[in-house]
Amino acid sequence: MKVTLLGDSIRMVGYGMRVPKMLGSEFEVFQPQENCRFAKYTMRGVMHEWKEFMQGSQIIHWNNGLWDVCDLVGDGPFTSYEQYEADMLRILRVLKTYTDKIIFATTTPVRPSHERCANPLIEEYNRKIVPVLAAQGVAINDLHALVYPNLNEYISDKDNIHLTEAGTKACSEKVVEAILVAKREIEAGK
């Protein structure tokens, strides 16, 4: 069964390093060897650079958000919520050309001392986008709910945003669990 993993560095240097091995030889896993960054960057990738590699994917696990909520120059988030929602729905339309089994992972929290990302904004974007995507049939993998209660254990104190070893392990397990649920649904004809 072919799976595509899309997402920012939480995927790239986090759970994306473990999930293929955890899924085992029954799965073929494609993931870009680069950071999928913000939603518009991901849109470009799924339409062009990664298109050939995504062909045949039966399950897509996807996250975007940390780059979008980032206040790079002190004048608000890189992507307004309205634009984020529009971008996410555009990405979803493209992803649905590959498969209907799409899983969205909520944006993970940061340590409060992070200079450019703020948890209240992350929570707001998650709270708004989750029902929009769920209404389109997207399964939700709530990594935010997993990480937030364990912030000091799961988020690095070196950069205040990336997963620690413990955070990577916990998120990897949750991603694998979500993919296995989707696999069972496919096998059951759902």
PDB file of C-alpha atoms in Angstrom:
ATOM      1  CA  MET A   1       0.000   0.000   0.000  1.00  0.00           C
ATOM      2  CA  LYS A   2       1.402   3.393  -0.969  1.00  0.00           C
ATOM      3  CA  VAL A   3       1.422   6.279   1.510  1.00  0.00           C
ATOM      4  CA  THR A   4       2.511   9.875   0.998  1.00  0.00           C
ATOM      5  CA  LEU A   5       3.701  11.989   3.926  1.00  0.00           C
ATOM      6  CA  LEU A   6       3.535  15.749   3.365  1.00  0.00           C
ATOM      7  CA  GLY A   7       4.486  18.393   5.877  1.00  0.00           C
ATOM      8  CA  ASP A   8       6.902  20.853   7.354  1.00  0.00           C
ATOM      9  CA  SER A   9       9.956  20.051   9.475  1.00  0.00           C
ATOM     10  CA  ILE A  10       7.783  18.383  12.131  1.00  0.00           C
ATOM     11  CA  ARG A  11       7.416  15.700   9.449  1.00  0.00           C
ATOM     12  CA  MET A  12      10.762  16.036   7.679  1.00  0.00           C
ATOM     13  CA  VAL A  13      13.149  15.838  10.641  1.00  0.00           C
ATOM     14  CA  GLY A  14      10.548  14.463  13.041  1.00  0.00           C
ATOM     15  CA  TYR A  15       8.046  11.673  12.451  1.00  0.00           C
ATOM     16  CA  GLY A  16       8.990  11.288   8.777  1.00  0.00           C
ATOM     17  CA  MET A  17      12.302   9.794   9.873  1.00  0.00           C
ATOM     18  CA  ARG A  18      10.590   6.944  11.745  1.00  0.00           C
ATOM     19  CA  VAL A  19       7.202   6.272  10.171  1.00  0.00           C
ATOM     20  CA  PRO A  20       8.391   4.361   7.053  1.00  0.00           C
ATOM     21  CA  LYS A  21      10.315   1.844   9.157  1.00  0.00           C
ATOM     22  CA  MET A  22       7.477   1.554  11.685  1.00  0.00           C
ATOM     23  CA  LEU A  23       4.970   0.821   8.902  1.00  0.00           C
ATOM     24  CA  GLY A  24       7.182  -1.934   7.531  1.00  0.00           C
ATOM     25  CA  SER A  25       7.574  -3.529   4.129  1.00  0.00           C
ATOM     26  CA  GLU A  26       3.822  -3.743   3.547  1.00  0.00           C
ATOM     27  CA  PHE A  27       3.903  -0.008   2.796  1.00  0.00           C
ATOM     28  CA  GLU A  28       5.677   2.040   0.162  1.00  0.00           C
ATOM     29  CA  VAL A  29       6.196   5.533   1.588  1.00  0.00           C
ATOM     30  CA  PHE A  30       6.880   8.643  -0.446  1.00  0.00           C
ATOM     31  CA  GLN A  31       7.781  11.897   1.246  1.00  0.00           C
ATOM     32  CA  PRO A  32       9.537  14.917  -0.214  1.00  0.00           C
ATOM     33  CA  GLN A  33      13.161  15.149   0.828  1.00  0.00           C
ATOM     34  CA  GLU A  34      12.523  18.801   1.578  1.00  0.00           C
ATOM     35  CA  ASN A  35      10.477  20.810   4.022  1.00  0.00           C
ATOM     36  CA  CYS A  36       6.969  21.406   2.613  1.00  0.00           C
ATOM     37  CA  ARG A  37       6.986  24.757   4.452  1.00  0.00           C
ATOM     38  CA  PHE A  38       3.817  26.868   4.171  1.00  0.00           C
ATOM     39  CA  ALA A  39       0.580  25.918   2.418  1.00  0.00           C
ATOM     40  CA  LYS A  40       1.323  27.703  -0.864  1.00  0.00           C
ATOM     41  CA  TYR A  41       4.664  25.893  -1.122  1.00  0.00           C
ATOM     42  CA  THR A  42       2.924  22.562  -0.556  1.00  0.00           C
ATOM     43  CA  MET A  43       0.367  23.475  -3.238  1.00  0.00           C
ATOM     44  CA  ARG A  44       3.174  23.996  -5.733  1.00  0.00           C
ATOM     45  CA  GLY A  45       4.777  20.686  -4.765  1.00  0.00           C
ATOM     46  CA  VAL A  46       1.647  18.542  -5.067  1.00  0.00           C
ATOM     47  CA  MET A  47       0.825  20.102  -8.434  1.00  0.00           C
ATOM     48  CA  HIS A  48       4.312  19.873  -9.928  1.00  0.00           C
ATOM     49  CA  GLU A  49       7.524  18.686  -8.242  1.00  0.00           C
ATOM     50  CA  TRP A  50       6.064  15.759  -6.266  1.00  0.00           C
ATOM     51  CA  LYS A  51       3.192  14.830  -8.594  1.00  0.00           C
ATOM     52  CA  GLU A  52       4.965  11.927 -10.301  1.00  0.00           C
ATOM     53  CA  PHE A  53       6.061  10.457  -6.959  1.00  0.00           C
ATOM     54  CA  MET A  54       2.598  10.746  -5.402  1.00  0.00           C
ATOM     55  CA  GLN A  55       0.902   8.746  -8.170  1.00  0.00           C
ATOM     56  CA  GLY A  56      -0.706   5.597  -6.794  1.00  0.00           C
ATOM     57  CA  SER A  57      -0.882   6.864  -3.214  1.00  0.00           C
ATOM     58  CA  GLN A  58      -3.771   5.284  -1.351  1.00  0.00           C
ATOM     59  CA  ILE A  59      -3.280   7.281   1.856  1.00  0.00           C
ATOM     60  CA  ILE A  60      -1.949  10.820   2.269  1.00  0.00           C
ATOM     61  CA  HIS A  61      -0.939  12.150   5.694  1.00  0.00           C
ATOM     62  CA  TRP A  62      -0.468  15.920   5.556  1.00  0.00           C
ATOM     63  CA  ASN A  63       0.338  18.897   7.734  1.00  0.00           C
ATOM     64  CA  ASN A  64       0.811  22.604   7.111  1.00  0.00           C
ATOM     65  CA  GLY A  65       0.574  25.420   9.609  1.00  0.00           C
ATOM     66  CA  LEU A  66       3.718  26.366  11.509  1.00  0.00           C
ATOM     67  CA  TRP A  67       5.132  28.400   8.642  1.00  0.00           C
ATOM     68  CA  ASP A  68       1.716  29.949   7.963  1.00  0.00           C
ATOM     69  CA  VAL A  69       1.205  31.241  11.529  1.00  0.00           C
ATOM     70  CA  CYS A  70       4.793  32.477  11.814  1.00  0.00           C
ATOM     71  CA  ASP A  71       5.143  36.243  12.316  1.00  0.00           C
ATOM     72  CA  LEU A  72       8.314  36.753  10.314  1.00  0.00           C
ATOM     73  CA  VAL A  73       8.657  40.544  10.421  1.00  0.00           C
ATOM     74  CA  GLY A  74       6.400  41.633  13.263  1.00  0.00           C
ATOM     75  CA  ASP A  75       3.297  42.461  11.240  1.00  0.00           C
ATOM     76  CA  GLY A  76       1.184  39.340  11.775  1.00  0.00           C
ATOM     77  CA  PRO A  77       1.111  35.784  10.471  1.00  0.00           C
ATOM     78  CA  PHE A  78       2.825  34.936   7.197  1.00  0.00           C
ATOM     79  CA  THR A  79      -0.546  33.693   5.925  1.00  0.00           C
ATOM     80  CA  SER A  80      -3.836  35.200   7.111  1.00  0.00           C
ATOM     81  CA  TYR A  81      -6.362  32.622   8.289  1.00  0.00           C
ATOM     82  CA  GLU A  82      -8.637  33.370   5.323  1.00  0.00           C
ATOM     83  CA  GLN A  83      -5.804  32.732   2.881  1.00  0.00           C
ATOM     84  CA  TYR A  84      -4.680  29.650   4.835  1.00  0.00           C
ATOM     85  CA  GLU A  85      -8.155  28.126   4.593  1.00  0.00           C
ATOM     86  CA  ALA A  86      -8.369  28.881   0.875  1.00  0.00           C
ATOM     87  CA  ASP A  87      -4.908  27.383   0.306  1.00  0.00           C
ATOM     88  CA  MET A  88      -5.708  24.284   2.348  1.00  0.00           C
ATOM     89  CA  LEU A  89      -8.901  23.682   0.376  1.00  0.00           C
ATOM     90  CA  ARG A  90      -6.986  24.086  -2.886  1.00  0.00           C
ATOM     91  CA  ILE A  91      -4.389  21.578  -1.694  1.00  0.00           C
ATOM     92  CA  LEU A  92      -7.178  19.219  -0.658  1.00  0.00           C
ATOM     93  CA  ARG A  93      -8.770  19.372  -4.115  1.00  0.00           C
ATOM     94  CA  VAL A  94      -5.441  18.316  -5.634  1.00  0.00           C
ATOM     95  CA  LEU A  95      -4.865  15.588  -3.024  1.00  0.00           C
ATOM     96  CA  LYS A  96      -8.309  14.153  -3.785  1.00  0.00           C
ATOM     97  CA  THR A  97      -7.179  13.525  -7.354  1.00  0.00           C
ATOM     98  CA  TYR A  98      -4.820  10.919  -5.852  1.00  0.00           C
ATOM     99  CA  THR A  99      -7.008   9.368  -3.142  1.00  0.00           C
ATOM    100  CA  ASP A 100      -9.970   9.974  -0.846  1.00  0.00           C
ATOM    101  CA  LYS A 101      -8.018   8.700   2.188  1.00  0.00           C
ATOM    102  CA  ILE A 102      -6.507  11.917   3.433  1.00  0.00           C
ATOM    103  CA  ILE A 103      -5.389  12.570   6.997  1.00  0.00           C
ATOM    104  CA  PHE A 104      -4.654  16.082   8.239  1.00  0.00           C
ATOM    105  CA  ALA A 105      -2.336  16.470  11.223  1.00  0.00           C
ATOM    106  CA  THR A 106      -3.030  19.535  13.331  1.00  0.00           C
ATOM    107  CA  THR A 107      -0.268  22.076  13.806  1.00  0.00           C
ATOM    108  CA  THR A 108       1.896  21.260  16.797  1.00  0.00           C
ATOM    109  CA  PRO A 109       2.456  23.825  19.554  1.00  0.00           C
ATOM    110  CA  VAL A 110       5.669  25.694  20.289  1.00  0.00           C
ATOM    111  CA  ARG A 111       7.308  26.582  23.564  1.00  0.00           C
ATOM    112  CA  PRO A 112       5.989  29.960  24.782  1.00  0.00           C
ATOM    113  CA  SER A 113       9.459  31.471  24.360  1.00  0.00           C
ATOM    114  CA  HIS A 114       9.423  30.958  20.576  1.00  0.00           C
ATOM    115  CA  GLU A 115      10.033  34.375  19.022  1.00  0.00           C
ATOM    116  CA  ARG A 116       7.878  34.122  15.906  1.00  0.00           C
ATOM    117  CA  CYS A 117       5.112  31.601  16.562  1.00  0.00           C
ATOM    118  CA  ALA A 118       2.455  31.875  19.255  1.00  0.00           C
ATOM    119  CA  ASN A 119       0.305  29.075  20.627  1.00  0.00           C
ATOM    120  CA  PRO A 120      -2.922  31.128  20.727  1.00  0.00           C
ATOM    121  CA  LEU A 121      -2.652  31.674  16.962  1.00  0.00           C
ATOM    122  CA  ILE A 122      -1.732  28.028  16.323  1.00  0.00           C
ATOM    123  CA  GLU A 123      -4.771  26.983  18.353  1.00  0.00           C
ATOM    124  CA  GLU A 124      -7.002  29.437  16.476  1.00  0.00           C
ATOM    125  CA  TYR A 125      -5.902  28.149  13.063  1.00  0.00           C
ATOM    126  CA  ASN A 126      -6.349  24.528  14.208  1.00  0.00           C
ATOM    127  CA  ARG A 127      -9.772  25.260  15.707  1.00  0.00           C
ATOM    128  CA  LYS A 128     -10.954  26.861  12.471  1.00  0.00           C
ATOM    129  CA  ILE A 129      -9.406  24.540   9.864  1.00  0.00           C
ATOM    130  CA  VAL A 130     -10.270  21.192  11.478  1.00  0.00           C
ATOM    131  CA  PRO A 131     -14.063  21.390  10.951  1.00  0.00           C
ATOM    132  CA  VAL A 132     -13.565  22.751   7.423  1.00  0.00           C
ATOM    133  CA  LEU A 133     -11.400  19.786   6.421  1.00  0.00           C
ATOM    134  CA  ALA A 134     -13.455  17.243   8.386  1.00  0.00           C
ATOM    135  CA  ALA A 135     -16.564  18.395   6.496  1.00  0.00           C
ATOM    136  CA  GLN A 136     -14.707  17.428   3.302  1.00  0.00           C
ATOM    137  CA  GLY A 137     -14.147  13.871   4.567  1.00  0.00           C
ATOM    138  CA  VAL A 138     -10.597  14.387   5.833  1.00  0.00           C
ATOM    139  CA  ALA A 139      -9.588  12.361   8.898  1.00  0.00           C
ATOM    140  CA  ILE A 140      -7.984  14.450  11.642  1.00  0.00           C
ATOM    141  CA  ASN A 141      -4.828  13.380  13.461  1.00  0.00           C
ATOM    142  CA  ASP A 142      -4.663  15.754  16.431  1.00  0.00           C
ATOM    143  CA  LEU A 143      -0.929  16.018  17.028  1.00  0.00           C
ATOM    144  CA  HIS A 144      -1.482  19.338  18.818  1.00  0.00           C
ATOM    145  CA  ALA A 145      -3.590  17.622  21.496  1.00  0.00           C
ATOM    146  CA  LEU A 146      -0.884  14.979  21.882  1.00  0.00           C
ATOM    147  CA  VAL A 147       2.033  17.404  22.186  1.00  0.00           C
ATOM    148  CA  TYR A 148       0.588  20.359  24.115  1.00  0.00           C
ATOM    149  CA  PRO A 149       0.157  18.641  27.522  1.00  0.00           C
ATOM    150  CA  ASN A 150       3.756  17.404  27.193  1.00  0.00           C
ATOM    151  CA  LEU A 151       5.244  20.607  25.786  1.00  0.00           C
ATOM    152  CA  ASN A 152       8.440  20.599  27.842  1.00  0.00           C
ATOM    153  CA  GLU A 153       9.087  16.940  27.113  1.00  0.00           C
ATOM    154  CA  TYR A 154       8.071  16.927  23.434  1.00  0.00           C
ATOM    155  CA  ILE A 155       9.312  20.309  22.125  1.00  0.00           C
ATOM    156  CA  SER A 156      13.031  21.107  22.054  1.00  0.00           C
ATOM    157  CA  ASP A 157      14.338  23.846  24.322  1.00  0.00           C
ATOM    158  CA  LYS A 158      17.073  24.485  21.744  1.00  0.00           C
ATOM    159  CA  ASP A 159      14.790  26.042  19.111  1.00  0.00           C
ATOM    160  CA  ASN A 160      11.392  25.962  20.887  1.00  0.00           C
ATOM    161  CA  ILE A 161       9.599  24.486  17.857  1.00  0.00           C
ATOM    162  CA  HIS A 162      10.957  21.094  16.769  1.00  0.00           C
ATOM    163  CA  LEU A 163      10.211  17.756  18.363  1.00  0.00           C
ATOM    164  CA  THR A 164      12.529  16.162  20.889  1.00  0.00           C
ATOM    165  CA  GLU A 165      13.334  12.468  20.639  1.00  0.00           C
ATOM    166  CA  ALA A 166      10.371  11.733  22.944  1.00  0.00           C
ATOM    167  CA  GLY A 167       8.119  14.021  20.889  1.00  0.00           C
ATOM    168  CA  THR A 168       9.227  12.387  17.657  1.00  0.00           C
ATOM    169  CA  LYS A 169       8.490   8.936  19.082  1.00  0.00           C
ATOM    170  CA  ALA A 170       5.026   9.954  20.320  1.00  0.00           C
ATOM    171  CA  CYS A 171       4.072  11.711  17.081  1.00  0.00           C
ATOM    172  CA  SER A 172       5.428   8.848  14.963  1.00  0.00           C
ATOM    173  CA  GLU A 173       3.261   6.375  16.854  1.00  0.00           C
ATOM    174  CA  LYS A 174       0.191   8.593  16.379  1.00  0.00           C
ATOM    175  CA  VAL A 175       0.881   9.006  12.651  1.00  0.00           C
ATOM    176  CA  VAL A 176       1.292   5.246  12.201  1.00  0.00           C
ATOM    177  CA  GLU A 177      -1.929   4.657  14.145  1.00  0.00           C
ATOM    178  CA  ALA A 178      -3.828   7.075  11.856  1.00  0.00           C
ATOM    179  CA  ILE A 179      -2.409   5.429   8.728  1.00  0.00           C
ATOM    180  CA  LEU A 180      -3.329   1.948   9.971  1.00  0.00           C
ATOM    181  CA  VAL A 181      -6.901   3.104  10.653  1.00  0.00           C
ATOM    182  CA  ALA A 182      -7.097   4.410   7.074  1.00  0.00           C
ATOM    183  CA  LYS A 183      -5.671   1.118   5.761  1.00  0.00           C
ATOM    184  CA  ARG A 184      -8.327  -0.870   7.627  1.00  0.00           C
ATOM    185  CA  GLU A 185     -11.031   1.407   6.210  1.00  0.00           C
ATOM    186  CA  ILE A 186      -9.728   0.852   2.683  1.00  0.00           C
ATOM    187  CA  GLU A 187      -9.669  -2.913   3.216  1.00  0.00           C
ATOM    188  CA  ALA A 188     -13.230  -2.784   4.567  1.00  0.00           C
ATOM    189  CA  GLY A 189     -14.348  -0.828   1.508  1.00  0.00           C
ATOM    190  CA  LYS A 190     -15.058   2.386   3.393  1.00  0.00           C
TER     191      LYS A 190
END
